[in-house]
Each structure stands twice: as structure tokens, then as C-alpha cells.
Amino acid sequence: MSKWIQYALVPLTALTNPFQLMWEGWSSSHQVDMPNMLCGPSNYTTEIVSLDPLAIYINGFMSSWEVAYLRDLAESQETFMHHEDKHPDDKNYASRRIASSCYLTMDDPVVQCIIQRSTDFVGFINHDGFEQLQVVKYRENERHDPHHDWFASPPKMASGLTCNRAASFFAYLGDDPEGGETCFHHLYPAPQDADPAKFSNINSDDGLGFATKPITGNAMFWMNLHANNTGDLRVQHSALPIRSGTKYGMNILLKRCF
């Protein structure tokens, strides 16, 4: 069955150089020019899980057909790169991240819908567009140890500006794994009446931390930078190991240049 029939979408375009688009090739002012039926209504709901730093859980950020389409798009590109990151200061240290990832073409109409939805979500938050969307895939026993999305030494652009990741979305694209929670180690734990299907707390010495379970179509949003553009240590997070199955997720990263 063709993608046009299956998803009621226009044909896909060729993948553009991901590193060119990641920082400089996409602007939040980009106008999405497509029939409204392709994007559909945004019926998500939100739960504020932290005020400082700001972190928001989003229910139903993407529809089931958007999830299926994006996952299929990622797999059809056949450009998943396997990552096994070693600790930079210790060659004998266990890998910090074991996963696969690929970048999606920003010209795809569904990708543009997600970008527009993300732009609408952040409202007046100061940013300078998005990195190229990245789909990540975790198989059994794969994980990503505690890390920050912001750069300790942010890159400088050809324009002379320095850019860093102002905020992050992480959206869950299935495929119903066991394990694979996203753990925020330094935020306050979830209250006792929090939905256990979505949230769980972690056992830590300081009593902090909670985890979100990978529910298809839902997402987490959080701010990475302080007002002075320095990285916020409190948004350290990790992807817990997959016990069985496969987890797909998508990074939607806002950049801020200064």
C-alpha cells in the first residue's frame, strides 16, 4: 500500500544534509504551507510536573497515525546510526549511551506539522528555530545514562553567534517496550495521586527524581537553559534500559543563539 493511500499524505522528499539543517537551515518563522487536513487538530492536554525548572508532560502530543508515519519514515530512510558512547576521560568506563538514531527530512509535511505544533506550544519562549528532528531507537538492554541536552561548550555559528539548546521535547513513538522510562534525577518526585500508568518515582538518597513511562503519542517538554543562557544542571535525565521490546522516541530541540 502506498504511503499516499496509507497516510493520506503527499510523497516524501529526499533527505537533506542533517548537520547543515541541524543548526542553520531551519527557522521557527518557516511557514507551513499545506492543507489543514494533513496536520489535524491539536487535542493534547498538559500536566505541569515542575515549575522551576519548567517541565511539562503532554498527553496526546501526536496522533497514532502521525506516530506510525514518523516511525515508518525513519525506518524507510535506512540511515539509523548505532551509537555506543564511551566516557571521554576513561577508556575502560562502560558506554554511556547504546542506541540508534536517524534524522528526518525537514521538508516532509508531517515533520512540518510537528514543528509547527511545537512552535505553537512554546509560545513566547525566546528561541531561534529547531534542530533537525531526530528519531532514536532503543532495543533490549540499550539505554542512555544521565546526561544534559545542552552543550557545556556550545558551538559558534558562521554568523559569529553562539547557539545552545534552549528547550527539549522528547516524544514517544512506541513500540510498547517494557522499561525504557525517561528519568529526571533532580526534579521533585511525583505526588502520591499521580497516574501510575505514566509516572513513577525513583529511590534516591536525596528523595528527588521521577520517571515517565514511554506511552505512545505522549511527550515531555522541559527548559534546558537559565535566563542567562547557562545550562540548568537540574534537568539531567536518562533513558532507563529496555527490558524487552523496542522503544522509539523523537528529540525536538529548540536552539537559542546569543
mmCIF file of N, CA and C in Angstrom, residues 114-238:
data_model
loop_
_atom_site.group_PDB
_atom_site.id
_atom_site.type_symbol
_atom_site.label_atom_id
_atom_site.label_comp_id
_atom_site.label_asym_id
_atom_site.label_seq_id
_atom_site.Cartn_x
_atom_site.Cartn_y
_atom_site.Cartn_z
ATOM 1 N N ILE A 114 4.680 18.699 12.953
ATOM 2 C CA ILE A 114 5.212 18.568 14.305
ATOM 3 C C ILE A 114 5.996 19.817 14.689
ATOM 4 N N ILE A 115 6.764 20.364 13.754
ATOM 5 C CA ILE A 115 7.497 21.603 14.017
ATOM 6 C C ILE A 115 6.532 22.738 14.323
ATOM 7 N N GLN A 116 5.469 22.861 13.527
ATOM 8 C CA GLN A 116 4.509 23.938 13.765
ATOM 9 C C GLN A 116 3.809 23.764 15.110
ATOM 10 N N ARG A 117 3.456 22.535 15.445
ATOM 11 C CA ARG A 117 2.808 22.267 16.733
ATOM 12 C C ARG A 117 3.749 22.614 17.885
ATOM 13 N N SER A 118 5.010 22.265 17.736
ATOM 14 C CA SER A 118 5.990 22.582 18.776
ATOM 15 C C SER A 118 6.185 24.088 18.901
ATOM 16 N N THR A 119 6.202 24.783 17.773
ATOM 17 C CA THR A 119 6.318 26.242 17.788
ATOM 18 C C THR A 119 5.143 26.868 18.520
ATOM 19 N N ASP A 120 3.938 26.389 18.217
ATOM 20 C CA ASP A 120 2.749 26.910 18.892
ATOM 21 C C ASP A 120 2.807 26.623 20.389
ATOM 22 N N PHE A 121 3.322 25.456 20.751
ATOM 23 C CA PHE A 121 3.357 25.061 22.158
ATOM 24 C C PHE A 121 4.244 25.994 22.971
ATOM 25 N N VAL A 122 5.408 26.349 22.455
ATOM 26 C CA VAL A 122 6.354 27.135 23.255
ATOM 27 C C VAL A 122 5.974 28.606 23.328
ATOM 28 N N GLY A 123 5.059 29.057 22.465
ATOM 29 C CA GLY A 123 4.547 30.414 22.581
ATOM 30 C C GLY A 123 5.624 31.475 22.521
ATOM 31 N N PHE A 124 5.733 32.278 23.591
ATOM 32 C CA PHE A 124 6.641 33.425 23.610
ATOM 33 C C PHE A 124 8.050 33.083 24.095
ATOM 34 N N ILE A 125 8.343 31.810 24.341
ATOM 35 C CA ILE A 125 9.691 31.439 24.769
ATOM 36 C C ILE A 125 10.691 31.809 23.677
ATOM 37 N N ASN A 126 11.721 32.537 24.065
ATOM 38 C CA ASN A 126 12.706 33.033 23.105
ATOM 39 C C ASN A 126 13.528 31.881 22.533
ATOM 40 N N HIS A 127 13.478 31.713 21.207
ATOM 41 C CA HIS A 127 14.293 30.689 20.565
ATOM 42 C C HIS A 127 14.521 31.068 19.107
ATOM 43 N N ASP A 128 15.423 30.343 18.471
ATOM 44 C CA ASP A 128 15.827 30.640 17.093
ATOM 45 C C ASP A 128 15.671 29.416 16.206
ATOM 46 N N GLY A 129 14.529 28.772 16.307
ATOM 47 C CA GLY A 129 14.267 27.629 15.446
ATOM 48 C C GLY A 129 14.589 26.307 16.113
ATOM 49 N N PHE A 130 14.640 25.275 15.284
ATOM 50 C CA PHE A 130 14.778 23.906 15.758
ATOM 51 C C PHE A 130 15.956 23.222 15.081
ATOM 52 N N GLU A 131 16.542 22.288 15.806
ATOM 53 C CA GLU A 131 17.451 21.346 15.159
ATOM 54 C C GLU A 131 16.622 20.401 14.294
ATOM 55 N N GLN A 132 17.315 19.672 13.450
ATOM 56 C CA GLN A 132 16.637 18.657 12.659
ATOM 57 C C GLN A 132 16.097 17.574 13.601
ATOM 58 N N LEU A 133 14.855 17.160 13.385
ATOM 59 C CA LEU A 133 14.241 16.174 14.274
ATOM 60 C C LEU A 133 15.008 14.857 14.204
ATOM 61 N N GLN A 134 15.201 14.261 15.362
ATOM 62 C CA GLN A 134 15.983 13.030 15.469
ATOM 63 C C GLN A 134 15.127 11.929 16.080
ATOM 64 N N VAL A 135 15.021 10.811 15.380
ATOM 65 C CA VAL A 135 14.353 9.624 15.912
ATOM 66 C C VAL A 135 15.413 8.708 16.506
ATOM 67 N N VAL A 136 15.170 8.244 17.722
ATOM 68 C CA VAL A 136 16.094 7.326 18.387
ATOM 69 C C VAL A 136 15.392 5.992 18.611
ATOM 70 N N LYS A 137 16.166 4.940 18.566
ATOM 71 C CA LYS A 137 15.624 3.587 18.730
ATOM 72 C C LYS A 137 16.474 2.841 19.751
ATOM 73 N N TYR A 138 15.793 2.314 20.776
ATOM 74 C CA TYR A 138 16.461 1.531 21.817
ATOM 75 C C TYR A 138 15.936 0.099 21.760
ATOM 76 N N ARG A 139 16.855 -0.854 21.645
ATOM 77 C CA ARG A 139 16.489 -2.265 21.705
ATOM 78 C C ARG A 139 16.774 -2.806 23.109
ATOM 79 N N GLU A 140 16.533 -4.084 23.277
ATOM 80 C CA GLU A 140 16.681 -4.702 24.598
ATOM 81 C C GLU A 140 18.063 -4.416 25.191
ATOM 82 N N ASN A 141 18.065 -3.989 26.446
ATOM 83 C CA ASN A 141 19.258 -3.660 27.237
ATOM 84 C C ASN A 141 19.928 -2.354 26.833
ATOM 85 N N GLU A 142 19.434 -1.678 25.815
ATOM 86 C CA GLU A 142 20.037 -0.399 25.428
ATOM 87 C C GLU A 142 19.494 0.725 26.297
ATOM 88 N N ARG A 143 20.267 1.802 26.404
ATOM 89 C CA ARG A 143 19.939 2.841 27.374
ATOM 90 C C ARG A 143 20.701 4.117 27.023
ATOM 91 N N HIS A 144 20.427 5.175 27.783
ATOM 92 C CA HIS A 144 21.236 6.405 27.728
ATOM 93 C C HIS A 144 21.402 6.883 29.161
ATOM 94 N N ASP A 145 22.606 6.840 29.649
ATOM 95 C CA ASP A 145 22.889 7.195 31.039
ATOM 96 C C ASP A 145 22.663 8.691 31.283
ATOM 97 N N PRO A 146 22.673 9.141 32.559
ATOM 98 C CA PRO A 146 22.362 10.542 32.870
ATOM 99 C C PRO A 146 23.182 11.535 32.044
ATOM 100 N N HIS A 147 22.482 12.516 31.491
ATOM 101 C CA HIS A 147 23.106 13.494 30.599
ATOM 102 C C HIS A 147 22.245 14.746 30.548
ATOM 103 N N HIS A 148 22.775 15.793 29.948
ATOM 104 C CA HIS A 148 22.033 17.017 29.666
ATOM 105 C C HIS A 148 21.951 17.200 28.153
ATOM 106 N N ASP A 149 20.880 17.813 27.687
ATOM 107 C CA ASP A 149 20.775 18.107 26.261
ATOM 108 C C ASP A 149 21.576 19.348 25.877
ATOM 109 N N TRP A 150 21.770 20.271 26.811
ATOM 110 C CA TRP A 150 22.511 21.487 26.492
ATOM 111 C C TRP A 150 24.004 21.197 26.403
ATOM 112 N N PHE A 151 24.690 22.044 25.650
ATOM 113 C CA PHE A 151 26.130 21.893 25.454
ATOM 114 C C PHE A 151 26.896 22.673 26.516
ATOM 115 N N ALA A 152 27.872 22.018 27.143
ATOM 116 C CA ALA A 152 28.735 22.722 28.087
ATOM 117 C C ALA A 152 29.598 23.758 27.368
ATOM 118 N N SER A 153 29.995 23.433 26.136
ATOM 119 C CA SER A 153 30.735 24.373 25.279
ATOM 120 C C SER A 153 29.945 24.515 23.984
ATOM 121 N N PRO A 154 28.954 25.389 23.958
ATOM 122 C CA PRO A 154 28.065 25.478 22.796
ATOM 123 C C PRO A 154 28.798 25.921 21.541
ATOM 124 N N PRO A 155 28.381 25.401 20.381
ATOM 125 C CA PRO A 155 29.069 25.720 19.129
ATOM 126 C C PRO A 155 28.814 27.154 18.688
ATOM 127 N N LYS A 156 29.789 27.699 17.973
ATOM 128 C CA LYS A 156 29.652 29.039 17.400
ATOM 129 C C LYS A 156 29.336 28.901 15.918
ATOM 130 N N MET A 157 28.342 29.647 15.456
ATOM 131 C CA MET A 157 27.902 29.582 14.079
ATOM 132 C C MET A 157 28.769 30.464 13.181
ATOM 133 N N ALA A 158 28.585 30.295 11.870
ATOM 134 C CA ALA A 158 29.310 31.123 10.909
ATOM 135 C C ALA A 158 28.985 32.596 11.098
ATOM 136 N N SER A 159 27.797 32.872 11.630
ATOM 137 C CA SER A 159 27.382 34.252 11.874
ATOM 138 C C SER A 159 28.143 34.901 13.025
ATOM 139 N N GLY A 160 28.858 34.081 13.793
ATOM 140 C CA GLY A 160 29.553 34.577 14.968
ATOM 141 C C GLY A 160 28.773 34.396 16.251
ATOM 142 N N LEU A 161 27.487 34.026 16.136
ATOM 143 C CA LEU A 161 26.665 33.796 17.312
ATOM 144 C C LEU A 161 26.949 32.419 17.904
ATOM 145 N N THR A 162 26.774 32.299 19.197
ATOM 146 C CA THR A 162 26.857 31.017 19.887
ATOM 147 C C THR A 162 25.447 30.491 20.096
ATOM 148 N N CYS A 163 25.243 29.205 19.817
ATOM 149 C CA CYS A 163 23.903 28.621 19.928
ATOM 150 C C CYS A 163 23.920 27.438 20.884
ATOM 151 N N ASN A 164 22.855 27.332 21.667
ATOM 152 C CA ASN A 164 22.696 26.205 22.572
ATOM 153 C C ASN A 164 21.245 25.745 22.523
ATOM 154 N N ARG A 165 20.969 24.632 23.176
ATOM 155 C CA ARG A 165 19.622 24.054 23.150
ATOM 156 C C ARG A 165 18.797 24.645 24.282
ATOM 157 N N ALA A 166 17.898 25.549 23.924
ATOM 158 C CA ALA A 166 17.108 26.262 24.926
ATOM 159 C C ALA A 166 16.122 25.349 25.631
ATOM 160 N N ALA A 167 15.529 24.415 24.894
ATOM 161 C CA ALA A 167 14.492 23.549 25.459
ATOM 162 C C ALA A 167 14.427 22.267 24.653
ATOM 163 N N SER A 168 13.791 21.267 25.229
ATOM 164 C CA SER A 168 13.671 19.954 24.593
ATOM 165 C C SER A 168 12.247 19.440 24.684
ATOM 166 N N PHE A 169 11.810 18.784 23.619
ATOM 167 C CA PHE A 169 10.688 17.858 23.671
ATOM 168 C C PHE A 169 11.273 16.460 23.474
ATOM 169 N N PHE A 170 10.730 15.477 24.187
ATOM 170 C CA PHE A 170 11.003 14.084 23.849
ATOM 171 C C PHE A 170 9.659 13.398 23.704
ATOM 172 N N ALA A 171 9.360 12.962 22.481
ATOM 173 C CA ALA A 171 8.067 12.354 22.169
ATOM 174 C C ALA A 171 8.232 10.849 22.002
ATOM 175 N N TYR A 172 7.266 10.109 22.505
ATOM 176 C CA TYR A 172 7.320 8.649 22.450
ATOM 177 C C TYR A 172 6.615 8.144 21.193
ATOM 178 N N LEU A 173 7.345 7.345 20.393
ATOM 179 C CA LEU A 173 6.816 6.801 19.140
ATOM 180 C C LEU A 173 6.569 5.298 19.210
ATOM 181 N N GLY A 174 6.371 4.710 20.396
ATOM 182 C CA GLY A 174 6.159 3.261 20.518
ATOM 183 C C GLY A 174 7.523 2.569 20.566
ATOM 184 N N ASP A 175 7.564 1.300 20.509
ATOM 185 C CA ASP A 175 6.608 0.297 20.158
ATOM 186 C C ASP A 175 6.353 -0.605 21.370
ATOM 187 N N ASP A 176 5.721 -0.027 22.403
ATOM 188 C CA ASP A 176 5.275 -0.722 23.606
ATOM 189 C C ASP A 176 6.363 -1.560 24.283
ATOM 190 N N PRO A 177 7.474 -0.951 24.659
ATOM 191 C CA PRO A 177 8.523 -1.715 25.333
ATOM 192 C C PRO A 177 8.215 -1.900 26.812
ATOM 193 N N GLU A 178 8.917 -2.830 27.429
ATOM 194 C CA GLU A 178 8.975 -2.895 28.883
ATOM 195 C C GLU A 178 10.259 -2.202 29.309
ATOM 196 N N GLY A 179 10.152 -1.313 30.284
ATOM 197 C CA GLY A 179 11.292 -0.497 30.661
ATOM 198 C C GLY A 179 11.388 0.721 29.759
ATOM 199 N N GLY A 180 12.566 1.334 29.729
ATOM 200 C CA GLY A 180 12.775 2.470 28.847
ATOM 201 C C GLY A 180 12.198 3.776 29.342
ATOM 202 N N GLU A 181 11.932 3.885 30.656
ATOM 203 C CA GLU A 181 11.408 5.141 31.189
ATOM 204 C C GLU A 181 12.437 6.267 31.025
ATOM 205 N N THR A 182 11.929 7.496 30.947
ATOM 206 C CA THR A 182 12.785 8.678 30.973
ATOM 207 C C THR A 182 12.832 9.179 32.408
ATOM 208 N N CYS A 183 14.015 9.202 32.978
ATOM 209 C CA CYS A 183 14.173 9.524 34.396
ATOM 210 C C CYS A 183 14.798 10.903 34.559
ATOM 211 N N PHE A 184 14.146 11.770 35.335
ATOM 212 C CA PHE A 184 14.678 13.083 35.692
ATOM 213 C C PHE A 184 15.167 13.000 37.138
ATOM 214 N N HIS A 185 16.467 13.086 37.312
ATOM 215 C CA HIS A 185 17.082 12.715 38.581
ATOM 216 C C HIS A 185 17.013 13.801 39.645
ATOM 217 N N HIS A 186 16.827 15.059 39.255
ATOM 218 C CA HIS A 186 16.942 16.154 40.219
ATOM 219 C C HIS A 186 15.673 16.998 40.329
ATOM 220 N N LEU A 187 14.570 16.524 39.769
ATOM 221 C CA LEU A 187 13.296 17.208 39.932
ATOM 222 C C LEU A 187 12.533 16.570 41.085
ATOM 223 N N TYR A 188 11.573 17.313 41.626
ATOM 224 C CA TYR A 188 10.797 16.786 42.745
ATOM 225 C C TYR A 188 9.981 15.575 42.301
ATOM 226 N N PRO A 189 9.787 14.595 43.178
ATOM 227 C CA PRO A 189 9.063 13.380 42.797
ATOM 228 C C PRO A 189 7.600 13.645 42.512
ATOM 229 N N ALA A 190 6.991 12.702 41.834
ATOM 230 C CA ALA A 190 5.567 12.803 41.529
ATOM 231 C C ALA A 190 4.751 12.655 42.809
ATOM 232 N N PRO A 191 3.618 13.360 42.918
ATOM 233 C CA PRO A 191 2.775 13.222 44.110
ATOM 234 C C PRO A 191 2.137 11.843 44.174
ATOM 235 N N GLN A 192 1.598 11.514 45.330
ATOM 236 C CA GLN A 192 1.038 10.181 45.529
ATOM 237 C C GLN A 192 -0.147 9.901 44.613
ATOM 238 N N ASP A 193 -0.878 10.945 44.213
ATOM 239 C CA ASP A 193 -2.043 10.720 43.366
ATOM 240 C C ASP A 193 -1.718 10.828 41.877
ATOM 241 N N ALA A 194 -0.431 10.879 41.516
ATOM 242 C CA ALA A 194 -0.053 10.903 40.099
ATOM 243 C C ALA A 194 -0.419 9.575 39.445
ATOM 244 N N ASP A 195 -0.751 9.617 38.166
ATOM 245 C CA ASP A 195 -1.175 8.431 37.428
ATOM 246 C C ASP A 195 -0.017 7.433 37.333
ATOM 247 N N PRO A 196 -0.127 6.258 37.961
ATOM 248 C CA PRO A 196 0.979 5.296 37.925
ATOM 249 C C PRO A 196 1.213 4.706 36.543
ATOM 250 N N ALA A 197 0.242 4.857 35.640
ATOM 251 C CA ALA A 197 0.449 4.385 34.276
ATOM 252 C C ALA A 197 1.431 5.273 33.519
ATOM 253 N N LYS A 198 1.633 6.498 34.025
ATOM 254 C CA LYS A 198 2.520 7.451 33.350
ATOM 255 C C LYS A 198 3.765 7.790 34.153
ATOM 256 N N PHE A 199 3.646 7.817 35.487
ATOM 257 C CA PHE A 199 4.734 8.320 36.327
ATOM 258 C C PHE A 199 5.125 7.305 37.398
ATOM 259 N N SER A 200 6.391 7.312 37.731
ATOM 260 C CA SER A 200 6.872 6.538 38.875
ATOM 261 C C SER A 200 8.011 7.321 39.516
ATOM 262 N N ASN A 201 8.220 7.102 40.795
ATOM 263 C CA ASN A 201 9.310 7.766 41.500
ATOM 264 C C ASN A 201 10.509 6.835 41.607
ATOM 265 N N ILE A 202 11.664 7.426 41.826
ATOM 266 C CA ILE A 202 12.883 6.637 41.926
ATOM 267 C C ILE A 202 13.394 6.700 43.358
ATOM 268 N N ASN A 203 14.124 5.689 43.739
ATOM 269 C CA ASN A 203 14.708 5.654 45.076
ATOM 270 C C ASN A 203 16.076 6.328 45.031
ATOM 271 N N SER A 204 16.161 7.499 45.632
ATOM 272 C CA SER A 204 17.424 8.238 45.635
ATOM 273 C C SER A 204 17.717 8.723 47.047
ATOM 274 N N ASP A 205 18.965 8.968 47.329
ATOM 275 C CA ASP A 205 19.372 9.393 48.665
ATOM 276 C C ASP A 205 18.793 10.748 49.038
ATOM 277 N N ASP A 206 18.602 11.627 48.049
ATOM 278 C CA ASP A 206 18.088 12.967 48.349
ATOM 279 C C ASP A 206 16.573 13.071 48.213
ATOM 280 N N GLY A 207 15.911 11.949 47.866
ATOM 281 C CA GLY A 207 14.459 11.952 47.752
ATOM 282 C C GLY A 207 13.931 12.583 46.490
ATOM 283 N N LEU A 208 14.801 12.946 45.572
ATOM 284 C CA LEU A 208 14.377 13.593 44.338
ATOM 285 C C LEU A 208 14.282 12.580 43.204
ATOM 286 N N GLY A 209 13.587 12.978 42.146
ATOM 287 C CA GLY A 209 13.566 12.199 40.921
ATOM 288 C C GLY A 209 12.260 11.485 40.650
ATOM 289 N N PHE A 210 11.894 11.456 39.384
ATOM 290 C CA PHE A 210 10.742 10.683 38.922
ATOM 291 C C PHE A 210 11.018 10.226 37.499
ATOM 292 N N ALA A 211 10.205 9.299 37.026
ATOM 293 C CA ALA A 211 10.359 8.759 35.678
ATOM 294 C C ALA A 211 9.024 8.798 34.958
ATOM 295 N N THR A 212 9.079 9.015 33.650
ATOM 296 C CA THR A 212 7.886 8.949 32.814
ATOM 297 C C THR A 212 7.970 7.699 31.951
ATOM 298 N N LYS A 213 6.855 7.013 31.827
ATOM 299 C CA LYS A 213 6.828 5.778 31.057
ATOM 300 C C LYS A 213 6.579 6.086 29.578
ATOM 301 N N PRO A 214 7.139 5.273 28.680
ATOM 302 C CA PRO A 214 7.051 5.554 27.245
ATOM 303 C C PRO A 214 5.685 5.208 26.656
ATOM 304 N N ILE A 215 4.736 6.109 26.825
ATOM 305 C CA ILE A 215 3.385 5.919 26.297
ATOM 306 C C ILE A 215 3.314 6.544 24.908
ATOM 307 N N THR A 216 2.939 5.750 23.935
ATOM 308 C CA THR A 216 2.940 6.181 22.546
ATOM 309 C C THR A 216 2.096 7.433 22.344
ATOM 310 N N GLY A 217 2.684 8.432 21.684
ATOM 311 C CA GLY A 217 1.996 9.680 21.368
ATOM 312 C C GLY A 217 2.164 10.767 22.401
ATOM 313 N N ASN A 218 2.581 10.415 23.614
ATOM 314 C CA ASN A 218 2.798 11.417 24.657
ATOM 315 C C ASN A 218 4.217 11.976 24.558
ATOM 316 N N ALA A 219 4.474 13.048 25.299
ATOM 317 C CA ALA A 219 5.779 13.707 25.207
ATOM 318 C C ALA A 219 6.086 14.431 26.506
ATOM 319 N N MET A 220 7.361 14.719 26.700
ATOM 320 C CA MET A 220 7.825 15.596 27.776
ATOM 321 C C MET A 220 8.469 16.828 27.152
ATOM 322 N N PHE A 221 8.239 17.982 27.790
ATOM 323 C CA PHE A 221 8.889 19.231 27.401
ATOM 324 C C PHE A 221 9.587 19.797 28.625
ATOM 325 N N TRP A 222 10.795 20.342 28.437
ATOM 326 C CA TRP A 222 11.473 21.000 29.555
ATOM 327 C C TRP A 222 12.440 22.056 29.021
ATOM 328 N N MET A 223 12.685 23.051 29.870
ATOM 329 C CA MET A 223 13.657 24.098 29.569
ATOM 330 C C MET A 223 15.052 23.620 29.959
ATOM 331 N N ASN A 224 16.020 23.888 29.104
ATOM 332 C CA ASN A 224 17.402 23.480 29.356
ATOM 333 C C ASN A 224 18.286 24.584 29.916
ATOM 334 N N LEU A 225 17.958 25.835 29.602
ATOM 335 C CA LEU A 225 18.845 26.951 29.926
ATOM 336 C C LEU A 225 18.218 27.881 30.951
ATOM 337 N N HIS A 226 19.069 28.476 31.764
ATOM 338 C CA HIS A 226 18.648 29.578 32.626
ATOM 339 C C HIS A 226 18.436 30.829 31.777
ATOM 340 N N ALA A 227 17.900 31.874 32.407
ATOM 341 C CA ALA A 227 17.658 33.130 31.692
ATOM 342 C C ALA A 227 18.949 33.745 31.160
ATOM 343 N N ASN A 228 20.078 33.444 31.809
ATOM 344 C CA ASN A 228 21.360 33.987 31.348
ATOM 345 C C ASN A 228 22.047 33.075 30.333
ATOM 346 N N ASN A 229 21.299 32.077 29.816
ATOM 347 C CA ASN A 229 21.748 31.164 28.762
ATOM 348 C C ASN A 229 22.776 30.137 29.223
ATOM 349 N N THR A 230 22.953 29.969 30.519
ATOM 350 C CA THR A 230 23.787 28.881 31.020
ATOM 351 C C THR A 230 22.927 27.639 31.224
ATOM 352 N N GLY A 231 23.562 26.473 31.160
ATOM 353 C CA GLY A 231 22.829 25.228 31.279
ATOM 354 C C GLY A 231 22.312 24.977 32.687
ATOM 355 N N ASP A 232 21.109 24.413 32.770
ATOM 356 C CA ASP A 232 20.484 24.097 34.056
ATOM 357 C C ASP A 232 20.821 22.655 34.426
ATOM 358 N N LEU A 233 21.605 22.488 35.478
ATOM 359 C CA LEU A 233 22.035 21.154 35.898
ATOM 360 C C LEU A 233 20.874 20.285 36.351
ATOM 361 N N ARG A 234 19.780 20.901 36.756
ATOM 362 C CA ARG A 234 18.664 20.147 37.338
ATOM 363 C C ARG A 234 17.898 19.326 36.315
ATOM 364 N N VAL A 235 18.084 19.575 35.027
ATOM 365 C CA VAL A 235 17.331 18.821 34.019
ATOM 366 C C VAL A 235 18.139 17.638 33.484
ATOM 367 N N GLN A 236 19.093 17.186 34.260
ATOM 368 C CA GLN A 236 19.775 15.945 33.904
ATOM 369 C C GLN A 236 18.743 14.820 33.826
ATOM 370 N N HIS A 237 18.866 13.974 32.823
ATOM 371 C CA HIS A 237 17.896 12.893 32.643
ATOM 372 C C HIS A 237 18.583 11.697 31.990
ATOM 373 N N SER A 238 17.894 10.575 32.014
ATOM 374 C CA SER A 238 18.444 9.358 31.424
ATOM 375 C C SER A 238 17.321 8.541 30.815
#
